Amino acid sequence: MSGPEIVIDIEKIRSNTRSIVDFCRRRAISVTGVTKVSCGMPLVGRAMLDGGVVSLGESRIENIRRMRASGINAPMMMLRIPPLSRVDEIVANADISLNSELSVIRSLSEASLKRAKVHKIILMVDLGDLREGIWPSELLEISREVINFKGVQIIGIGTNLTCFGGVLPSPENMGKLVEYAENIEKAFSIQLEIISGGNSSSLPLLMENRMPARINHLRIGEAIVLGKETVKGTLWPGCYGDAFQLSAELIELKKKPSVPIGETGMDAFGEKPVFHDKGDILRAILNVGREDVTIDSLIPEDEKISILGASSDHLLLDVSHAEKRPVLGERIKFNMNYGALLAAMTSNYVGKTPLLGAERKMNTPDIVMIGNSPLYKNENLLKHLSDSGIIFEVSEEKITNQSIHNIFRNKKTPLIGGELNKSCESLKGLSLSFKQSGLIILSPNASLLSGKSSEPDEIFLSEVFGFGKKENDLSSCISPENTVIIGLRETENSEIEIIKKLGIQAYTMEDIDLLGMREIMINCLRRACNGTEGFYTRISTDVINAEGEGLTFREAHLTMEMISDSSGMLALDISGTPDKSWIDDRALCSIVESAYGKRILRL
Ligand SMILES: *Cc1c(COP(=O)(O)O)cnc(C)c1O
């Protein structure tokens, strides 16, 4: 990664969640883990569930879908009150929603009846923060109507504080919430399962043992992801404050004056900057700017580094007093407050790399060749690859998920020459080794024909996404959002429907002609790497040439070179049908060489 990047330490998120969940449990409070600041990143949702939350909370349907597509079946709570126009999607994707409008609740009820479901709702009460919520004087009246709706069930009431008005949770306002809940229970002879006392800002009240006993639920985001309570912003006991860290590369380091020279006008953002003369200082420029992140709320990890300012693409630092004198090319790290994290996670320019245990270095992979391909002779491929200085070993084992898993366990990269067709086994091996990976498929087929074919090459992808045998379902490790198919020529309508439904990125030959391979690969790599530990590349040799209908050699090379530059490839799988393949051993070798970093022409 050369540009700005957020490294997300999944273990720290799990651990922060565990600390907070345990703390709350001792006070008889259950926790919904709020994933919205991570844009519903599946690994983050899973870490929260591992840490013991009872459900996940999200404010956007798209993010809920993202987690569902990754196989997360936990109860989902929709936090932002639903828009009337999307009630059907809410009942389809979320189990519980927070609500304050009668007509929306009525529509939710109708929508869930159509699906023969009962949607759970929590009525939000406004205790004075003046964001969402029913005004207390109207609560009983609205409850009376809602209780008659057959498609929804009131499971509790809740409130949200410290968001708009900055109102702090107190024994008084929390006591009111309990009182309102008991009024509803008495008036309608029902029992409310949940009294939800707010968000991270309610934790201090718990700490001081001033939370009324019947409050039994909180929705916690910031305290888990940033390890902080939100009233004073102090680190929560036992939590990490650096689960998310932003870094960017140092691209200029020079001693220069602290005050600009010459008459000054407005800066790039129409402000008149003010400078204090500190004499010459050691100034560093990083390759990150206002187009990527919110600068004002970045906190340098090294407290002795200070931020001077930023333009669209440059961040300027005073590193005169840095703990360790930085060097060009080094990555400087920052912690973030909530606003900076939110902006950076939403930015397309910022890479998101999960950290899951030991870091892998993939620039110079140790390659292990495995499998007997009908497409090429292993001896020939071996000879070519060792001639070009790509050193590797050969495994005599058969392709099984275990043999592939073992290669990964030894921190090596498999080069898989599957007999027809072992991709399902290899991908299982991948999923045993990595929690979340991307998938780049170069093939004329979508391989999504489950139920209509039993040819492995035509169905393996539908199996991976759970449309086939249960034991082949790998959707919790390989998400459709991280899957791309390049070079499609033959697709059935049923496959197109699945591609659309799952949100797989697919590029046909026509797209490649229109957009060009470079543009397409930039997109594909972003997708395959976003929130994953790396990606699996599967090239079906049929994708190339085919009487001018397929990829050209040049395009295939460019693809492989860009894959190599990304340093993200975990495995290379070569498949194809011998009689349809347009490529001989030699040509195939050169393509494989590109994938491992060899350039046709190095100037
Ligand atoms: C975002 C949100 C939360 C979580 O807030 P944090 O301060 O991140 O803990 C809880 N409830 C609702 C309704 C929210 O929108």
Coordinates of C-alpha atoms and ligand atoms in Angstrom, one line a residue:
M1 CA 0.0 0.0 0.0
S2 CA 1.5 3.3 -1.0
G3 CA -1.3 5.7 -0.3
P4 CA -3.2 6.3 2.9
E5 CA -4.3 3.1 4.6
I6 CA -6.3 2.2 7.7
V7 CA -5.1 -0.9 9.4
I8 CA -7.9 -2.5 11.4
D9 CA -6.8 -4.7 14.3
I10 CA -9.6 -7.3 14.4
E11 CA -8.3 -8.9 17.6
K12 CA -8.3 -5.5 19.4
I13 CA -11.9 -5.0 18.4
R14 CA -12.8 -8.4 19.7
S15 CA -11.0 -7.7 22.9
N16 CA -12.5 -4.2 23.4
T17 CA -15.9 -5.8 22.8
R18 CA -15.3 -8.5 25.3
S19 CA -14.2 -5.9 28.0
I20 CA -17.3 -3.8 27.5
V21 CA -19.7 -6.7 27.2
D22 CA -18.3 -8.2 30.4
F23 CA -18.5 -4.9 32.2
C24 CA -22.1 -4.5 31.1
R25 CA -23.1 -8.0 31.9
R26 CA -22.1 -7.6 35.5
R27 CA -24.7 -4.8 35.6
A28 CA -27.3 -7.0 33.9
I29 CA -27.0 -5.1 30.6
S30 CA -26.8 -6.7 27.2
V31 CA -25.0 -4.9 24.3
T32 CA -25.8 -4.4 20.6
G33 CA -22.5 -3.8 18.8
V34 CA -22.7 -0.9 16.4
T35 CA -20.8 -1.4 13.2
K36 CA -21.8 1.7 11.3
V37 CA -18.5 3.5 11.6
S38 CA -16.8 0.6 9.8
C39 CA -19.5 0.7 7.1
G40 CA -20.6 -2.7 8.1
M41 CA -17.3 -4.4 7.5
P42 CA -18.0 -8.1 8.0
L43 CA -14.8 -8.8 9.9
V44 CA -15.7 -6.0 12.4
G45 CA -19.2 -7.4 12.8
R46 CA -17.8 -10.9 13.4
A47 CA -15.3 -9.6 15.9
M48 CA -18.1 -7.9 17.9
L49 CA -20.1 -11.1 17.8
D50 CA -17.1 -13.1 19.0
G51 CA -16.7 -10.5 21.8
G52 CA -20.2 -11.4 23.0
V53 CA -22.7 -8.8 21.7
V54 CA -26.3 -10.0 21.4
S55 CA -26.9 -8.4 18.0
L56 CA -25.4 -5.9 15.6
G57 CA -26.6 -2.4 15.1
E58 CA -26.4 -0.5 11.8
S59 CA -27.8 2.7 10.4
R60 CA -27.8 1.7 6.7
I61 CA -29.5 -1.1 4.9
E62 CA -26.6 -1.4 2.5
N63 CA -24.3 -2.1 5.4
I64 CA -26.7 -4.7 6.8
R65 CA -26.8 -6.4 3.4
R66 CA -23.0 -6.3 3.2
M67 CA -22.8 -8.3 6.5
R68 CA -25.6 -10.6 5.5
A69 CA -23.9 -11.4 2.2
S70 CA -20.9 -12.4 4.2
G71 CA -22.9 -15.0 6.0
I72 CA -23.6 -13.2 9.2
N73 CA -26.9 -14.5 10.5
A74 CA -26.9 -12.7 13.9
P75 CA -29.9 -10.5 14.7
M76 CA -29.6 -7.1 13.1
M77 CA -30.9 -3.9 14.6
M78 CA -31.7 -1.0 12.3
L79 CA -30.6 2.1 14.3
R80 CA -31.6 5.0 12.1
I81 CA -35.4 5.3 12.1
P82 CA -36.7 3.7 8.9
P83 CA -37.7 5.9 5.9
L84 CA -41.3 5.3 4.7
S85 CA -40.0 4.5 1.2
R86 CA -37.9 1.5 2.3
V87 CA -40.0 -0.3 4.9
D88 CA -40.0 -3.5 2.8
E89 CA -36.2 -3.6 2.7
I90 CA -36.0 -3.0 6.4
V91 CA -38.2 -6.0 7.3
A92 CA -36.4 -8.1 4.7
N93 CA -32.9 -7.3 6.1
A94 CA -33.3 -6.3 9.8
D95 CA -34.8 -8.2 12.7
I96 CA -35.4 -5.2 14.9
S97 CA -35.7 -1.4 14.2
L98 CA -35.8 1.7 16.3
N99 CA -39.0 3.8 15.5
S100 CA -40.7 7.0 16.3
E101 CA -43.3 7.5 13.6
L102 CA -46.8 5.8 13.7
S103 CA -47.3 5.7 9.9
V104 CA -43.9 4.1 9.4
I105 CA -44.6 1.5 12.0
R106 CA -47.9 0.8 10.3
S107 CA -46.1 0.3 6.9
L108 CA -43.5 -1.9 8.6
S109 CA -46.3 -4.0 9.9
E110 CA -48.0 -4.3 6.5
A111 CA -44.6 -5.1 4.9
S112 CA -43.8 -7.8 7.3
L113 CA -47.2 -9.4 7.1
K114 CA -46.6 -9.8 3.4
R115 CA -43.5 -11.8 4.3
A116 CA -45.3 -13.7 7.0
K117 CA -43.0 -12.3 9.5
V118 CA -43.2 -10.4 12.8
H119 CA -40.8 -7.4 12.8
K120 CA -39.6 -6.3 16.2
I121 CA -39.6 -2.7 17.1
I122 CA -38.2 -0.5 19.9
L123 CA -40.1 2.7 20.4
M124 CA -37.7 5.6 20.7
V125 CA -38.5 8.3 23.3
D126 CA -37.0 11.8 23.1
L127 CA -35.7 12.7 26.6
G128 CA -34.5 16.1 25.4
D129 CA -31.6 15.6 23.1
L130 CA -33.9 16.6 20.2
R131 CA -32.8 14.0 17.7
E132 CA -35.3 11.2 17.0
G133 CA -37.9 10.0 19.4
I134 CA -41.6 10.2 20.4
W135 CA -42.4 13.1 22.8
P136 CA -43.2 11.5 26.2
S137 CA -46.7 12.9 26.2
E138 CA -47.6 11.0 23.1
L139 CA -46.0 7.7 24.0
L140 CA -49.1 5.9 25.4
E141 CA -51.3 7.0 22.6
I142 CA -48.9 5.8 19.9
S143 CA -48.2 2.5 21.8
R144 CA -52.0 1.8 22.0
E145 CA -52.2 1.9 18.2
V146 CA -49.0 0.0 17.6
I147 CA -50.0 -2.9 19.8
N148 CA -52.9 -3.5 17.4
F149 CA -50.6 -3.9 14.4
K150 CA -50.2 -7.6 13.7
G151 CA -46.9 -7.5 11.8
V152 CA -44.8 -5.8 14.5
Q153 CA -44.1 -6.5 18.1
I154 CA -43.0 -3.8 20.6
I155 CA -40.1 -5.4 22.4
G156 CA -39.0 -2.4 24.2
I157 CA -38.4 1.3 24.4
G158 CA -35.2 3.2 24.1
T159 CA -33.6 6.6 23.9
N160 CA -30.7 8.3 22.2
L161 CA -28.7 11.0 24.0
T162 CA -25.5 13.0 23.5
C163 CA -25.9 13.0 19.7
F164 CA -27.5 16.2 18.7
G165 CA -28.2 18.2 21.8
G166 CA -25.3 16.9 23.8
V167 CA -27.6 15.9 26.7
L168 CA -25.9 13.6 29.1
P169 CA -27.5 10.4 30.5
S170 CA -28.4 10.9 34.1
P171 CA -30.2 8.9 36.8
E172 CA -33.1 11.4 36.3
N173 CA -33.6 11.0 32.5
M174 CA -32.8 7.2 32.7
G175 CA -35.3 7.0 35.5
K176 CA -37.9 8.7 33.3
L177 CA -37.3 6.1 30.6
V178 CA -38.0 3.3 33.1
E179 CA -41.1 5.1 34.3
Y180 CA -42.4 5.4 30.7
A181 CA -41.7 1.7 30.1
E182 CA -43.6 0.7 33.2
N183 CA -46.5 3.0 32.2
I184 CA -46.8 1.1 28.9
E185 CA -46.5 -2.3 30.6
K186 CA -49.3 -1.3 33.1
A187 CA -51.6 0.3 30.5
F188 CA -51.5 -2.7 28.1
S189 CA -50.6 -5.6 30.3
I190 CA -47.4 -6.4 28.4
Q191 CA -43.9 -7.1 29.4
L192 CA -41.1 -5.1 27.7
E193 CA -38.1 -7.1 27.1
I194 CA -35.7 -4.2 26.4
I195 CA -35.2 -0.8 27.9
S196 CA -32.4 0.6 25.9
G197 CA -30.5 3.3 27.7
G198 CA -28.5 4.8 24.9
N199 CA -25.1 4.6 23.4
S200 CA -21.4 4.8 24.5
S201 CA -22.1 8.0 26.4
S202 CA -24.2 5.9 29.0
L203 CA -21.2 3.9 30.1
P204 CA -19.9 6.3 32.7
L205 CA -23.2 6.2 34.5
L206 CA -22.8 2.5 34.7
M207 CA -19.3 2.9 36.0
E208 CA -20.6 5.2 38.8
N209 CA -23.4 2.7 39.6
R210 CA -26.0 5.3 39.0
M211 CA -27.9 3.6 36.2
P212 CA -31.5 2.6 37.2
A213 CA -31.8 -1.1 37.6
R214 CA -34.3 -1.8 34.9
I215 CA -32.2 -0.3 32.1
N216 CA -31.0 -3.6 30.5
H217 CA -29.6 -2.8 27.1
L218 CA -27.1 -0.4 25.4
R219 CA -26.1 0.1 21.8
I220 CA -22.4 0.6 21.7
G221 CA -20.2 1.7 18.8
E222 CA -17.5 4.2 19.6
A223 CA -16.5 2.7 22.9
I224 CA -15.7 -0.6 21.1
V225 CA -14.0 0.8 18.0
L226 CA -12.0 3.6 19.6
G227 CA -11.9 2.1 23.1
K228 CA -13.2 5.4 24.6
E229 CA -16.2 6.5 26.5
T230 CA -17.7 9.5 24.8
V231 CA -18.4 11.9 27.7
K232 CA -14.9 12.8 28.6
G233 CA -13.2 10.9 25.9
T234 CA -11.0 8.9 28.2
L235 CA -9.7 5.4 27.4
W236 CA -12.0 2.8 28.8
P237 CA -10.4 0.3 31.2
G238 CA -8.9 -2.7 29.5
C239 CA -9.6 -1.3 26.0
Y240 CA -7.2 -0.4 23.1
G241 CA -7.4 3.0 21.6
D242 CA -5.6 2.1 18.4
A243 CA -7.7 -0.7 16.9
F244 CA -8.0 1.5 13.8
Q245 CA -4.9 3.3 12.7
L246 CA -4.3 5.5 9.7
S247 CA -1.0 5.7 8.1
A248 CA 0.5 7.4 5.0
E249 CA 3.9 7.6 3.4
L250 CA 6.5 10.3 4.0
I251 CA 7.3 11.8 0.5
E252 CA 9.3 14.9 1.4
L253 CA 11.5 15.7 4.4
K254 CA 13.3 19.0 4.6
K255 CA 14.4 21.7 6.9
K256 CA 12.5 24.9 5.9
P257 CA 11.3 28.1 7.6
S258 CA 8.1 27.9 9.7
V259 CA 6.7 31.1 8.1
P260 CA 6.0 31.4 4.3
I261 CA 8.1 33.9 2.4
G262 CA 6.5 36.7 0.4
E263 CA 3.2 38.4 0.5
T264 CA 0.4 35.9 1.5
G265 CA -3.2 35.7 0.3
M266 CA -5.7 32.9 0.8
D267 CA -4.8 29.2 0.9
A268 CA -6.3 26.5 -1.3
F269 CA -9.4 26.5 0.8
G270 CA -10.2 30.2 0.9
E271 CA -8.8 30.7 4.4
K272 CA -6.1 33.2 5.5
P273 CA -3.6 31.1 7.2
V274 CA -1.7 32.3 10.4
F275 CA 1.9 31.3 11.1
H276 CA 4.1 31.5 14.2
D277 CA 7.8 32.0 13.6
K278 CA 9.7 29.2 15.2
G279 CA 12.7 29.5 13.0
D280 CA 13.7 26.6 10.7
I281 CA 11.9 23.4 11.4
L282 CA 12.1 19.8 10.0
R283 CA 9.0 19.6 7.8
A284 CA 7.6 16.3 6.5
I285 CA 5.0 15.8 3.7
L286 CA 2.8 12.7 3.6
N287 CA 0.8 11.5 0.7
V288 CA -2.6 12.0 2.3
G289 CA -4.8 15.1 2.2
R290 CA -8.3 16.5 2.6
E291 CA -9.6 14.5 -0.3
D292 CA -8.9 11.4 1.7
V293 CA -9.6 12.2 5.3
T294 CA -10.6 14.8 7.8
I295 CA -7.3 16.3 8.8
D296 CA -8.3 18.2 11.9
S297 CA -9.1 15.1 13.9
L298 CA -6.0 13.1 13.2
I299 CA -3.8 12.4 16.2
P300 CA -0.2 11.5 15.4
E301 CA 0.8 8.4 17.3
D302 CA 4.1 10.1 18.2
E303 CA 2.9 12.9 20.4
K304 CA 5.9 15.0 19.6
I305 CA 4.9 15.3 15.9
S306 CA 2.5 18.1 15.2
I307 CA 0.2 18.7 12.2
L308 CA 0.9 22.0 10.4
G309 CA -1.9 21.7 7.9
A310 CA -3.0 20.1 4.7
S311 CA -4.1 20.7 1.1
S312 CA -6.1 18.2 -1.0
D313 CA -3.3 15.7 -1.3
H314 CA -0.6 16.8 1.0
L315 CA -0.3 16.6 4.8
L316 CA 2.3 18.8 6.4
L317 CA 4.0 17.9 9.7
D318 CA 6.5 19.4 12.0
V319 CA 8.8 16.5 12.9
S320 CA 11.6 18.5 14.4
H321 CA 11.0 17.0 17.8
A322 CA 9.9 13.5 16.8
E323 CA 10.8 10.6 19.1
K324 CA 12.8 9.0 16.3
R325 CA 13.9 11.1 13.2
P326 CA 11.6 9.8 10.4
V327 CA 13.0 8.9 7.0
L328 CA 11.7 9.2 3.5
G329 CA 9.4 6.3 2.6
E330 CA 8.5 5.6 6.2
R331 CA 4.8 5.3 7.1
I332 CA 3.7 7.8 9.8
K333 CA 0.8 6.5 12.0
F334 CA -2.2 8.4 13.3
N335 CA -5.0 7.6 15.7
M336 CA -8.4 9.1 14.9
N337 CA -11.4 10.5 16.7
Y338 CA -14.8 9.4 15.6
G339 CA -15.2 12.0 12.9
A340 CA -11.8 11.3 11.2
L341 CA -12.5 7.6 11.4
L342 CA -15.9 7.9 9.8
A343 CA -14.6 10.0 7.0
A344 CA -11.6 7.7 6.3
M345 CA -13.6 4.6 6.4
T346 CA -16.0 6.1 3.9
S347 CA -13.3 7.3 1.6
N348 CA -12.5 5.3 -1.5
Y349 CA -9.0 6.6 -1.5
V350 CA -8.1 5.0 1.8
G351 CA -7.1 1.4 1.8
K352 CA -8.7 -0.8 4.6
T353 CA -6.5 -3.6 5.7
P354 CA -7.5 -5.9 8.5
L355 CA -4.7 -7.2 10.7
L356 CA -5.3 -10.7 11.9
G357 CA -2.3 -12.1 13.7
A358 CA 1.1 -12.4 11.9
E359 CA 1.7 -10.0 9.0
R360 CA 2.4 -11.7 5.7
K361 CA 4.9 -10.3 3.3
M362 CA 3.9 -11.1 -0.2
N363 CA 6.4 -9.2 -2.3
T364 CA 8.7 -12.1 -2.7
P365 CA 6.5 -15.1 -2.2
D366 CA 7.8 -18.6 -1.7
I367 CA 5.9 -20.5 -4.3
V368 CA 4.8 -24.1 -4.0
M369 CA 3.5 -25.7 -7.2
I370 CA 0.8 -28.2 -6.6
G371 CA -1.5 -30.3 -8.8
N372 CA -1.2 -31.8 -12.2
S373 CA -2.8 -29.6 -14.8
P374 CA -4.0 -31.0 -18.1
L375 CA -3.2 -27.6 -19.5
Y376 CA 0.5 -27.5 -19.2
K377 CA 3.4 -29.7 -18.4
N378 CA 4.7 -29.1 -14.9
E379 CA 8.3 -29.7 -16.1
N380 CA 8.1 -27.0 -18.7
L381 CA 6.5 -24.5 -16.4
L382 CA 9.1 -25.3 -13.8
K383 CA 11.9 -24.8 -16.2
H384 CA 10.7 -21.5 -17.4
L385 CA 10.0 -20.2 -14.0
S386 CA 13.4 -21.2 -12.6
D387 CA 15.1 -19.8 -15.7
S388 CA 13.5 -16.4 -14.8
G389 CA 14.7 -16.6 -11.3
I390 CA 11.4 -17.3 -9.6
I391 CA 12.4 -19.9 -7.1
F392 CA 9.9 -22.4 -5.8
E393 CA 9.3 -25.9 -4.7
V394 CA 7.0 -28.7 -6.0
S395 CA 4.5 -30.5 -3.8
E396 CA 3.8 -34.1 -4.6
E397 CA 0.5 -34.0 -2.7
K398 CA -2.9 -34.1 -4.2
I399 CA -5.0 -30.9 -4.1
T400 CA -7.1 -31.1 -1.0
N401 CA -8.3 -28.4 1.3
Q402 CA -5.7 -29.7 3.8
S403 CA -2.8 -29.7 1.4
I404 CA -3.6 -26.1 0.4
H405 CA -4.1 -25.1 4.0
N406 CA -0.7 -26.5 4.8
I407 CA 1.1 -24.4 2.2
F408 CA -0.5 -21.3 3.6
R409 CA 0.4 -22.4 7.1
N410 CA 4.0 -22.5 6.1
K411 CA 3.6 -18.9 4.9
K412 CA 4.0 -19.9 1.3
T413 CA 1.9 -19.2 -1.8
P414 CA 0.4 -22.1 -3.8
L415 CA 0.5 -22.2 -7.6
I416 CA -2.4 -24.5 -8.3
G417 CA -2.7 -26.4 -11.5
G418 CA -6.0 -28.0 -10.9
E419 CA -7.1 -31.1 -12.7
L420 CA -10.7 -30.5 -13.8
N421 CA -11.5 -28.9 -11.4
K422 CA -10.3 -28.4 -7.9
S423 CA -11.1 -24.8 -7.3
C424 CA -13.7 -25.6 -4.6
E425 CA -11.1 -27.7 -2.7
S426 CA -8.4 -25.0 -3.0
L427 CA -10.8 -22.3 -1.9
K428 CA -11.7 -24.3 1.1
G429 CA -8.0 -24.5 1.9
L430 CA -7.9 -20.7 1.5
S431 CA -10.8 -20.3 3.9
L432 CA -9.2 -22.5 6.5
S433 CA -6.2 -20.2 6.4
F434 CA -7.7 -16.7 6.1
K435 CA -10.7 -15.2 7.7
Q436 CA -11.6 -12.9 4.8
S437 CA -10.2 -13.0 1.3
G438 CA -11.0 -11.6 -2.1
L439 CA -11.4 -13.5 -5.3
I440 CA -10.3 -12.4 -8.8
I441 CA -11.6 -14.6 -11.5
L442 CA -10.4 -14.3 -15.1
S443 CA -12.9 -16.4 -17.0
P444 CA -15.4 -16.4 -19.9
N445 CA -17.9 -18.1 -17.5
A446 CA -19.5 -16.9 -14.4
S447 CA -19.5 -20.4 -12.9
L448 CA -22.8 -19.7 -11.2
L449 CA -25.0 -22.4 -12.7
S450 CA -25.7 -24.3 -9.5
G451 CA -28.7 -26.6 -9.9
K452 CA -28.5 -26.5 -13.7
S453 CA -25.2 -28.2 -14.1
S454 CA -22.8 -30.4 -12.2
E455 CA -19.7 -29.4 -14.1
P456 CA -17.4 -28.1 -11.4
D457 CA -16.2 -25.3 -13.7
E458 CA -19.7 -24.1 -14.2
I459 CA -20.9 -24.1 -10.7
F460 CA -18.0 -23.6 -8.2
L461 CA -18.8 -19.9 -7.5
S462 CA -22.4 -20.6 -6.7
E463 CA -21.2 -23.3 -4.3
V464 CA -18.9 -20.8 -2.7
F465 CA -21.8 -18.4 -2.1
G466 CA -24.0 -21.1 -0.6
F467 CA -26.3 -22.0 -3.5
G468 CA -25.0 -25.6 -3.6
K469 CA -23.9 -28.1 -1.1
K470 CA -23.7 -26.8 2.4
E471 CA -20.1 -28.0 3.0
N472 CA -19.0 -25.9 0.0
D473 CA -20.5 -22.7 1.4
L474 CA -17.6 -20.3 2.0
S475 CA -19.5 -17.1 2.1
S476 CA -18.4 -16.2 5.6
C477 CA -14.7 -16.1 4.4
I478 CA -15.2 -14.9 0.8
S479 CA -17.7 -12.2 0.3
P480 CA -19.4 -11.3 -3.0
E481 CA -18.3 -7.7 -2.4
N482 CA -14.7 -8.8 -2.6
T483 CA -15.3 -11.0 -5.7
V484 CA -14.7 -9.9 -9.3
I485 CA -15.1 -11.7 -12.6
I486 CA -13.2 -10.4 -15.6
G487 CA -13.6 -11.3 -19.2
L488 CA -17.2 -12.7 -19.2
R489 CA -18.4 -13.9 -22.6
E490 CA -20.9 -16.6 -21.8
T491 CA -23.5 -16.0 -19.2
E492 CA -27.0 -17.3 -18.6
N493 CA -29.8 -15.1 -17.4
S494 CA -30.0 -17.0 -14.1
E495 CA -26.3 -16.2 -13.6
I496 CA -26.8 -12.5 -14.3
E497 CA -29.6 -12.4 -11.7
I498 CA -27.2 -13.9 -9.1
I499 CA -24.5 -11.4 -10.0
K500 CA -26.9 -8.6 -9.5
K501 CA -28.4 -9.9 -6.4
L502 CA -25.1 -10.6 -4.7
G503 CA -23.5 -7.5 -6.0
I504 CA -20.5 -9.3 -7.6
Q505 CA -18.5 -7.0 -9.8
A506 CA -18.4 -8.6 -13.3
Y507 CA -16.7 -7.2 -16.4
T508 CA -17.7 -8.5 -19.8
M509 CA -15.4 -8.3 -22.8
E510 CA -17.5 -5.3 -23.9
D511 CA -16.7 -3.5 -20.6
I512 CA -13.0 -4.2 -21.2
D513 CA -13.1 -2.7 -24.6
L514 CA -14.9 0.3 -23.3
L515 CA -13.1 1.0 -20.1
G516 CA -9.7 -0.5 -20.7
M517 CA -8.0 -3.1 -18.6
R518 CA -6.0 -0.7 -16.4
E519 CA -9.2 1.1 -15.3
I520 CA -10.9 -2.2 -14.6
M521 CA -8.0 -3.6 -12.7
I522 CA -7.7 -0.6 -10.4
N523 CA -11.4 -1.2 -9.5
C524 CA -11.0 -4.9 -9.2
L525 CA -8.0 -4.7 -6.9
R526 CA -9.7 -2.2 -4.7
R527 CA -12.6 -4.5 -4.4
A528 CA -10.6 -7.7 -3.8
C529 CA -8.4 -6.0 -1.2
N530 CA -11.1 -3.9 0.6
G531 CA -11.2 -5.4 4.1
T532 CA -9.5 -8.6 3.2
E533 CA -6.2 -10.3 4.0
G534 CA -5.4 -10.6 0.3
F535 CA -7.0 -12.4 -2.7
Y536 CA -7.0 -15.6 -4.6
T537 CA -6.5 -15.3 -8.4
R538 CA -8.1 -17.9 -10.6
I539 CA -7.3 -17.7 -14.3
S540 CA -9.1 -19.9 -16.7
T541 CA -6.9 -20.0 -19.8
D542 CA -10.1 -20.0 -22.0
V543 CA -10.4 -16.3 -21.2
I544 CA -7.5 -15.5 -23.6
N545 CA -7.7 -14.8 -27.3
A546 CA -10.4 -17.2 -28.6
E547 CA -10.4 -15.9 -32.2
G548 CA -10.3 -12.3 -31.0
E549 CA -13.3 -12.6 -28.7
G550 CA -11.4 -12.9 -25.5
L551 CA -8.6 -11.1 -23.7
T552 CA -5.4 -10.3 -25.7
F553 CA -2.1 -11.5 -24.3
R554 CA -1.2 -7.9 -23.7
E555 CA -4.3 -7.4 -21.5
A556 CA -3.7 -10.7 -19.7
H557 CA -0.1 -9.5 -18.9
L558 CA -1.2 -6.1 -17.7
T559 CA -3.7 -7.8 -15.4
M560 CA -1.0 -10.0 -13.9
E561 CA 1.4 -7.2 -13.6
M562 CA -1.1 -5.1 -11.7
I563 CA -1.9 -8.1 -9.5
S564 CA 1.8 -8.5 -8.8
D565 CA 2.2 -4.7 -8.0
S566 CA -0.7 -4.9 -5.5
S567 CA 1.3 -7.5 -3.4
G568 CA -2.0 -8.9 -2.3
M569 CA -2.1 -12.2 -4.2
L570 CA -2.4 -15.2 -1.8
A571 CA -2.6 -17.9 -4.5
L572 CA -2.7 -18.4 -8.2
D573 CA -5.0 -21.1 -9.7
I574 CA -4.7 -22.0 -13.3
S575 CA -7.7 -23.8 -14.8
G576 CA -9.3 -24.1 -18.2
T577 CA -10.4 -26.7 -20.7
P578 CA -7.5 -28.0 -22.8
D579 CA -9.5 -28.2 -26.1
K580 CA -10.7 -24.6 -25.7
S581 CA -7.4 -23.2 -24.5
W582 CA -5.6 -20.9 -26.9
I583 CA -2.4 -20.8 -25.0
D584 CA 0.7 -23.0 -25.1
D585 CA 3.1 -23.7 -22.2
R586 CA 5.4 -20.9 -23.2
A587 CA 2.8 -18.2 -23.3
L588 CA 1.2 -19.5 -20.1
C589 CA 4.6 -19.3 -18.4
S590 CA 5.1 -15.7 -19.3
I591 CA 1.7 -14.9 -17.9
V592 CA 2.5 -16.7 -14.6
E593 CA 5.9 -14.9 -14.5
S594 CA 4.1 -11.5 -14.7
A595 CA 1.9 -12.5 -11.8
Y596 CA 5.0 -13.1 -9.8
G597 CA 6.6 -9.8 -10.7
K598 CA 8.5 -10.3 -13.9
R599 CA 8.2 -7.5 -16.4
I600 CA 8.3 -8.1 -20.1
L601 CA 10.2 -4.9 -20.5
R602 CA 12.0 -3.1 -17.7
L603 CA 13.2 0.3 -18.6
Ligands
LIG1 C1 -24.7 5.5 16.3 C2 -25.8 5.1 17.2 C3 -25.4 4.4 18.4 C4 -24.0 4.1 18.8 O1 -23.4 5.3 19.3 P1 -21.9 5.3 19.8 O2 -21.7 6.6 20.4 O3 -21.0 5.0 18.7 O4 -21.8 4.2 20.9 C5 -26.5 4.0 19.2 N1 -27.8 4.3 18.9 C6 -28.1 4.9 17.8 C7 -29.6 5.2 17.5 C8 -27.1 5.3 16.9 O5 -27.5 6.0 15.8

